[in-house]
CSV table of C-alpha atoms and ligand atoms in Angstrom, one decimal:
chain,number,residue,atom,x,y,z
S,1,MET,CA,104.7,119.0,109.3
S,2,LYS,CA,102.8,116.0,108.2
S,3,ASN,CA,102.2,112.7,110.2
S,4,LYS,CA,104.7,109.9,109.8
S,5,PRO,CA,103.9,108.5,106.3
S,6,VAL,CA,103.8,104.9,105.4
S,7,LEU,CA,106.5,104.4,102.8
S,8,TYR,CA,106.5,101.7,100.2
S,9,ILE,CA,109.8,101.3,98.2
S,10,ILE,CA,108.9,99.9,94.8
S,11,ILE,CA,111.7,97.8,93.1
S,12,PRO,CA,111.4,96.2,89.7
S,13,CYS,CA,113.5,93.1,89.2
S,14,TYR,CA,114.3,91.2,86.1
S,15,ASN,CA,116.8,88.4,86.3
S,16,GLU,CA,118.5,89.9,89.3
S,17,GLU,CA,119.5,86.8,91.2
S,18,LYS,CA,123.1,88.0,91.5
S,19,VAL,CA,122.1,91.4,92.8
S,20,LEU,CA,119.2,90.8,95.1
S,21,PRO,CA,121.1,89.1,98.0
S,22,ILE,CA,123.4,92.1,98.1
S,23,THR,CA,120.9,94.9,97.7
S,24,ALA,CA,117.8,93.6,99.6
S,25,PRO,CA,119.6,94.1,103.0
S,26,LEU,CA,120.6,97.6,101.9
S,27,PHE,CA,117.0,98.6,101.3
S,28,LYS,CA,116.0,97.1,104.6
S,29,GLN,CA,118.8,99.1,106.3
S,30,GLU,CA,117.6,102.3,104.8
S,31,ILE,CA,114.0,101.7,105.9
S,32,MET,CA,115.1,100.9,109.4
S,33,LYS,CA,117.2,104.1,109.4
S,34,LEU,CA,114.2,106.2,108.3
S,35,ILE,CA,112.0,104.5,111.0
S,36,ASN,CA,114.6,105.1,113.7
S,37,ARG,CA,114.8,108.8,112.6
S,38,ASN,CA,111.1,108.8,113.3
S,39,ILE,CA,110.2,110.2,109.9
S,40,ILE,CA,108.3,107.3,108.4
S,41,SER,CA,105.8,104.8,109.9
S,42,VAL,CA,106.8,101.4,111.2
S,43,LYS,CA,104.3,100.0,108.7
S,44,SER,CA,106.6,100.9,105.8
S,45,LYS,CA,107.5,98.1,103.4
S,46,ILE,CA,109.8,97.1,100.5
S,47,MET,CA,107.8,95.9,97.5
S,48,PHE,CA,109.6,93.9,94.8
S,49,VAL,CA,108.1,93.5,91.4
S,50,ASN,CA,109.3,90.4,89.6
S,51,ASP,CA,109.1,91.2,85.9
S,52,GLY,CA,108.8,87.7,84.6
S,53,SER,CA,112.4,86.7,85.5
S,54,LYS,CA,113.7,83.5,84.1
S,55,ASP,CA,116.3,82.9,86.8
S,56,GLN,CA,115.9,82.4,90.6
S,57,THR,CA,114.7,86.0,91.3
S,58,TRP,CA,111.1,85.0,92.3
S,59,ASN,CA,112.3,82.3,94.6
S,60,ILE,CA,114.7,84.7,96.3
S,61,LEU,CA,111.9,87.2,96.7
S,62,CYS,CA,109.6,84.6,98.2
S,63,GLU,CA,112.3,83.6,100.7
S,64,LEU,CA,112.9,87.2,101.7
S,65,ALA,CA,109.1,87.7,102.2
S,66,LYS,CA,108.9,84.5,104.3
S,67,LYS,CA,111.7,85.6,106.6
S,68,ASP,CA,110.8,89.2,107.1
S,69,ASP,CA,107.4,90.8,106.7
S,70,CYS,CA,109.0,94.1,105.8
S,71,PHE,CA,109.5,92.5,102.3
S,72,LEU,CA,106.6,92.1,99.9
S,73,GLY,CA,106.7,90.7,96.4
S,74,ILE,CA,104.4,90.7,93.4
S,75,SER,CA,105.1,89.0,90.2
S,76,GLN,CA,104.1,89.9,86.6
S,77,SER,CA,102.7,87.1,84.5
S,78,ARG,CA,105.5,87.7,82.0
S,79,ASN,CA,108.3,90.1,81.2
S,80,ARG,CA,106.6,93.4,80.4
S,81,GLY,CA,109.6,95.7,80.7
S,82,HIS,CA,110.8,98.1,83.4
S,83,GLN,CA,108.2,100.8,83.0
S,84,ASN,CA,105.3,98.4,83.3
S,85,ALA,CA,106.9,96.7,86.3
S,86,VAL,CA,107.3,100.0,88.1
S,87,LEU,CA,103.7,100.9,87.2
S,88,ALA,CA,102.4,97.6,88.6
S,89,GLY,CA,104.1,98.2,91.9
S,90,LEU,CA,102.9,101.8,92.1
S,91,MET,CA,99.3,100.9,91.4
S,92,GLU,CA,99.4,97.9,93.7
S,93,SER,CA,100.6,99.9,96.6
S,94,LYS,CA,98.7,103.2,96.1
S,95,ASP,CA,95.9,102.4,98.5
S,96,GLN,CA,98.1,100.9,101.2
S,97,CYS,CA,100.7,103.6,101.8
S,98,ASP,CA,101.2,107.4,101.9
S,99,ILE,CA,104.3,107.6,99.7
S,100,THR,CA,106.2,105.4,97.3
S,101,ILE,CA,109.8,105.6,96.2
S,102,SER,CA,110.6,103.7,93.0
S,103,ILE,CA,114.3,102.6,92.6
S,104,ASP,CA,116.2,100.0,90.5
S,105,CYS,CA,117.3,97.0,92.4
S,106,ASP,CA,120.9,97.0,91.2
S,107,GLY,CA,122.3,99.5,93.7
S,108,GLN,CA,123.3,102.0,91.0
S,109,ASP,CA,121.1,104.8,92.5
S,110,ASP,CA,122.3,106.0,95.9
S,111,ILE,CA,119.8,104.5,98.4
S,112,ASN,CA,120.7,107.2,101.0
S,113,ALA,CA,119.0,109.9,98.8
S,114,MET,CA,115.7,108.5,100.2
S,115,ASP,CA,116.4,110.5,103.4
S,116,SER,CA,116.3,113.8,101.5
S,117,MET,CA,113.3,112.6,99.4
S,118,VAL,CA,111.2,111.9,102.5
S,119,GLU,CA,112.3,115.2,104.1
S,120,GLU,CA,111.2,117.0,101.0
S,121,TYR,CA,107.8,115.2,101.1
S,122,LEU,CA,107.4,116.3,104.8
S,123,LYS,CA,108.0,119.9,103.7
S,124,GLY,CA,105.0,119.6,101.4
S,125,ASN,CA,106.2,118.2,98.1
S,126,GLU,CA,104.1,115.5,96.5
S,127,ILE,CA,106.7,114.4,93.9
S,128,VAL,CA,110.4,114.3,94.5
S,129,TYR,CA,112.6,113.6,91.4
S,130,GLY,CA,116.0,111.9,91.9
S,131,VAL,CA,118.4,113.6,89.6
S,132,ARG,CA,122.0,112.3,88.9
S,133,SER,CA,124.5,114.9,90.0
S,134,ARG,CA,127.2,113.5,87.6
S,135,ARG,CA,127.7,110.7,85.1
S,136,ASP,CA,131.4,110.0,85.7
S,137,THR,CA,130.8,106.2,86.0
S,138,ASP,CA,129.1,106.0,82.6
S,139,THR,CA,131.1,105.5,79.4
S,140,PHE,CA,131.4,108.5,77.0
S,141,PHE,CA,129.0,106.7,74.7
S,142,LYS,CA,126.4,106.1,77.4
S,143,ARG,CA,126.7,109.7,78.6
S,144,PHE,CA,126.4,111.1,75.1
S,145,THR,CA,123.4,108.9,74.1
S,146,ALA,CA,121.6,109.6,77.4
S,147,GLU,CA,122.1,113.4,77.1
S,148,SER,CA,121.0,113.4,73.5
S,149,PHE,CA,117.9,111.5,74.6
S,150,TYR,CA,116.8,114.1,77.1
S,151,LYS,CA,117.5,117.0,74.7
S,152,LEU,CA,115.5,115.2,71.9
S,153,LEU,CA,112.6,114.5,74.1
S,154,ASN,CA,112.4,118.1,75.3
S,155,TRP,CA,112.7,119.4,71.7
S,156,MET,CA,109.8,117.1,70.8
S,157,GLY,CA,107.7,118.7,73.5
S,158,VAL,CA,107.9,115.9,76.0
S,159,GLU,CA,108.5,117.5,79.4
S,160,VAL,CA,111.2,115.4,81.1
S,161,ILE,CA,113.6,116.4,83.9
S,162,TYR,CA,117.2,116.4,82.8
S,163,ASN,CA,119.1,113.4,84.1
S,164,HIS,CA,116.2,112.0,86.0
S,165,ALA,CA,115.4,108.4,85.4
S,166,ASP,CA,113.0,106.4,87.5
S,167,TYR,CA,114.2,107.1,91.0
S,168,ARG,CA,111.5,109.2,92.5
S,169,LEU,CA,109.1,109.7,95.4
S,170,ILE,CA,105.4,110.0,94.6
S,171,SER,CA,102.7,110.5,97.1
S,172,SER,CA,99.7,108.2,97.0
S,173,ARG,CA,97.5,111.3,96.4
S,174,VAL,CA,99.3,111.9,93.1
S,175,LEU,CA,99.1,108.2,92.3
S,176,GLN,CA,95.3,108.3,92.7
S,177,GLU,CA,95.2,110.9,90.0
S,178,PHE,CA,97.9,109.1,87.9
S,179,ALA,CA,95.7,106.0,87.9
S,180,ASN,CA,93.4,108.0,85.5
S,181,TYR,CA,96.0,108.1,82.9
S,182,LYS,CA,94.8,105.0,81.1
S,183,GLU,CA,97.3,104.8,78.2
S,184,VAL,CA,99.0,101.5,77.4
S,185,ASN,CA,102.3,102.8,76.1
S,186,ILE,CA,103.8,104.2,79.2
S,187,PHE,CA,106.8,106.4,79.7
S,188,LEU,CA,106.8,107.3,83.4
S,189,ARG,CA,109.3,110.1,83.4
S,190,GLY,CA,107.4,112.0,80.8
S,191,MET,CA,104.0,111.2,82.3
S,192,VAL,CA,104.5,112.0,86.0
S,193,PRO,CA,105.2,115.7,85.4
S,194,LEU,CA,101.9,115.9,83.5
S,195,VAL,CA,99.9,115.2,86.7
S,196,GLY,CA,101.2,118.4,88.3
S,197,PHE,CA,101.3,119.0,92.1
S,198,LYS,CA,104.1,120.5,94.1
S,199,SER,CA,107.4,118.8,93.2
S,200,THR,CA,111.1,119.2,93.7
S,201,ILE,CA,114.5,117.7,92.9
S,202,VAL,CA,117.0,115.8,95.0
S,203,TYR,CA,120.5,115.2,93.6
S,204,TYR,CA,122.3,111.9,94.1
S,205,GLU,CA,125.4,110.1,92.7
S,206,ARG,CA,124.9,107.2,90.4
S,207,HIS,CA,127.3,104.3,90.9
S,208,GLU,CA,128.4,101.2,88.9
S,209,ARG,CA,126.0,98.2,88.9
S,210,ILE,CA,126.8,96.1,92.0
S,211,ALA,CA,126.5,92.8,90.1
S,212,GLY,CA,124.9,91.3,87.0
S,213,GLU,CA,124.5,93.1,83.7
S,214,SER,CA,122.4,96.0,82.4
S,215,HIS,CA,119.2,95.1,80.6
S,216,TYR,CA,119.3,98.4,78.7
S,217,PRO,CA,121.5,98.0,75.6
S,218,LEU,CA,121.4,100.7,72.9
S,219,SER,CA,118.5,99.0,71.1
S,220,LYS,CA,116.3,99.2,74.2
S,221,MET,CA,117.3,102.8,74.9
S,222,LEU,CA,116.3,103.7,71.3
S,223,SER,CA,113.0,102.0,71.6
S,224,LEU,CA,112.4,103.7,75.0
S,225,ALA,CA,113.1,107.1,73.3
S,226,PHE,CA,110.8,106.3,70.4
S,227,ASP,CA,108.0,105.2,72.7
S,228,GLY,CA,108.5,108.3,74.8
S,229,ILE,CA,108.2,110.6,71.8
S,230,THR,CA,105.3,108.8,70.1
S,231,SER,CA,103.3,108.3,73.2
S,232,LEU,CA,103.6,111.8,74.5
S,233,SER,CA,104.0,114.1,71.4
S,234,ILE,CA,102.4,114.6,68.0
S,235,LYS,CA,105.2,116.8,66.9
S,236,PRO,CA,106.5,114.3,64.3
S,237,ILE,CA,103.1,114.5,62.6
S,238,ARG,CA,103.2,118.3,62.7
S,239,MET,CA,106.6,118.1,61.0
S,240,ILE,CA,105.1,116.1,58.2
S,241,THR,CA,102.3,118.8,57.8
S,242,GLY,CA,105.0,121.5,57.7
S,243,VAL,CA,107.1,119.7,55.1
S,244,GLY,CA,103.9,119.0,53.1
S,245,PHE,CA,103.0,122.7,53.1
S,246,VAL,CA,106.5,123.7,52.0
S,247,ILE,CA,106.5,121.2,49.2
S,248,ALA,CA,103.0,122.2,48.1
S,249,VAL,CA,104.2,125.9,47.9
S,250,LEU,CA,107.4,124.8,45.9
S,251,SER,CA,105.2,122.6,43.6
S,252,PHE,CA,103.0,125.6,42.9
S,253,ILE,CA,106.1,127.6,41.9
S,254,GLY,CA,107.1,124.6,39.8
S,255,VAL,CA,103.8,124.6,38.0
S,256,LEU,CA,104.2,128.4,37.2
S,257,TRP,CA,107.8,127.8,36.1
S,258,SER,CA,106.7,125.0,33.7
S,259,PHE,CA,104.1,127.3,32.2
S,260,VAL,CA,106.6,130.1,31.7
S,261,GLU,CA,109.1,127.6,30.1
S,262,TYR,CA,106.2,126.4,27.8
S,263,PHE,CA,105.3,129.8,26.6
S,264,ILE,CA,108.9,130.9,26.1
S,265,GLY,CA,109.0,127.8,23.9
S,266,GLU,CA,112.2,126.1,25.2
S,267,THR,CA,110.5,122.8,26.1
S,268,VAL,CA,109.9,119.5,24.3
S,269,ASN,CA,106.3,118.5,23.8
S,270,GLY,CA,104.6,117.2,26.9
S,271,TRP,CA,107.3,118.4,29.3
S,272,ALA,CA,105.3,121.2,30.8
S,273,SER,CA,102.1,119.2,31.4
S,274,MET,CA,104.1,116.3,32.9
S,275,THR,CA,106.1,118.5,35.2
S,276,SER,CA,103.0,120.5,36.3
S,277,LEU,CA,101.2,117.3,37.1
S,278,ILE,CA,104.0,115.7,39.1
S,279,CYS,CA,104.6,118.9,41.1
S,280,PHE,CA,100.9,119.5,41.7
S,281,ILE,CA,100.0,116.0,42.7
S,282,GLY,CA,103.2,115.5,44.8
S,283,GLY,CA,102.6,118.7,46.7
S,284,VAL,CA,98.9,118.2,47.2
S,285,GLN,CA,99.4,114.6,48.3
S,286,LEU,CA,101.9,115.4,51.0
S,287,LEU,CA,99.8,118.3,52.3
S,288,CYS,CA,96.7,116.0,52.5
S,289,LEU,CA,98.8,113.3,54.2
S,290,GLY,CA,99.8,115.9,56.8
S,291,ILE,CA,96.2,117.0,57.4
S,292,LEU,CA,95.1,113.4,57.7
S,293,GLY,CA,98.0,113.0,60.2
S,294,GLU,CA,96.7,115.9,62.2
S,295,TYR,CA,93.4,114.2,62.7
S,296,ILE,CA,95.0,110.8,63.4
S,297,GLY,CA,97.1,112.7,66.0
S,298,LYS,CA,93.9,114.1,67.6
S,299,ILE,CA,92.2,110.7,67.6
S,300,TYR,CA,95.3,109.3,69.2
S,301,LEU,CA,95.2,111.8,72.0
S,302,GLU,CA,91.5,111.3,72.5
S,303,VAL,CA,91.7,107.5,72.6
S,304,LYS,CA,94.0,107.9,75.6
S,305,ALA,CA,91.1,109.4,77.5
S,306,ARG,CA,93.3,111.3,79.9
S,307,PRO,CA,91.6,113.2,82.7
S,308,ARG,CA,90.7,116.7,81.4
S,309,TYR,CA,91.3,118.4,84.8
S,310,ILE,CA,92.7,117.5,88.2
S,311,ILE,CA,91.6,119.4,91.3
S,312,SER,CA,94.5,119.7,93.7
S,313,ASP,CA,93.0,121.9,96.4
S,314,ARG,CA,89.6,122.9,97.6
S,315,THR,CA,88.4,125.7,99.8
S,316,TYR,CA,85.8,123.4,101.2
S,317,THR,CA,85.7,119.7,102.2
S,318,LYS,CA,84.2,117.6,99.5
S,319,THR,CA,81.7,115.0,100.8
S,320,THR,CA,80.3,112.1,98.8
S,321,ILE,CA,76.5,111.8,98.3
S,322,CYS,CA,76.4,108.9,100.8
S,323,GLU,CA,78.1,111.0,103.5
S,324,GLU,CA,75.7,113.8,102.8
S,325,GLU,CA,72.7,111.5,103.2
S,326,ASN,CA,74.0,110.1,106.5
S,327,LYS,CA,74.2,113.6,108.0
J,401,UDP,N1,114.1,95.7,84.7
J,401,UDP,C1,112.8,95.1,84.6
J,401,UDP,N2,112.3,94.6,83.5
J,401,UDP,C2,113.1,94.6,82.3
J,401,UDP,C3,114.4,95.2,82.4
J,401,UDP,C4,114.8,95.7,83.6
J,401,UDP,O1,112.1,95.1,85.7
J,401,UDP,O2,112.6,94.1,81.3
J,401,UDP,C5,114.6,96.3,85.9
J,401,UDP,C6,115.9,95.8,86.4
J,401,UDP,O3,115.8,94.6,87.2
J,401,UDP,C7,116.5,96.9,87.2
J,401,UDP,C8,115.8,98.2,86.5
J,401,UDP,O4,114.8,97.6,85.7
J,401,UDP,O5,116.0,96.9,88.5
J,401,UDP,C9,116.8,98.9,85.6
J,401,UDP,O6,117.4,98.0,84.7
J,401,UDP,P1,119.0,98.0,84.4
J,401,UDP,O7,119.8,98.2,85.6
J,401,UDP,O8,119.3,96.7,83.6
J,401,UDP,O9,119.1,99.2,83.4
J,401,UDP,P2,120.3,100.4,83.4
J,401,UDP,O10,120.5,100.8,84.8
J,401,UDP,O11,121.5,99.7,82.9
J,401,UDP,O12,119.8,101.5,82.5
J,402,MG,MG1,120.9,99.7,86.4
């Protein structure tokens, strides 16, 4: 069993003045419960990330932090979206704590599931994904679009955990490695599994929003799905190459066919040469486009400069050069 870890709860907030006064005490209650159960350190904190809110959110957060040092707040210079807000909180806290749990501030995700998440960490898991056990509270439309979203991502080769959003525990050890993923277009639920390490799942029930309104209409969901695919998969480019190849083959058959028609003599003047040219050039163009796309895809993956390997265990203790010299 590990020592009592310092937990930081990371909570992104965008225009949440209606929700915060209700949910902030609930987060505090949960942290106190975990401290009293003796499974997390008394140094544990709740870190709110204000994502460029236009309402009273930041003032409320400042008040909370003034009254109780368990609450911390950071603020982004402008609204950057949920994913960047969570990332800012994770990166900010990674050197100050042992584990982080990211959760939305609207009370939709069952706060009590943090108990099982911390227990799973103490059993040796470095990442614990919160997975919705059911979606009864969602409308049919939301359920259908969300489920199609996960299926599409998986089909495109983006490894995501079904029905897991952004409620998860990540140890600071994993966050240190995650900090090496320098990409700008971030899609956390597709990126975290790439880091590896021992992980598990905890199921929880998702409720209705306590107050305020969702900031994720269909248009934002679609753009999140598009970002997820284009920042983690080059399958769409591969598909263009595939289509280009098929069309190139069909075009070649078209050229042969126009020749046959020409020699049988059932064509008007110029038809065979025109058809051959159109087929040939069309096919070759698409194939070339696909090949170019292949290279652009490679450049795209290289530009990200992701770490090429991550060492999770060692049979020896690694010491730095300075430590070696001091021996
Ligand atoms: N959020 C954010 N920046 C944004 C939009 C949302 O930080 O630009 C936060 C929001 O305050 C909430 C979480 O992200 O804590 C999830 O947003 P929301 O509840 O509106 O999404 P839904 O649960 O409806 O998908
Ligand atoms: Mg919500």
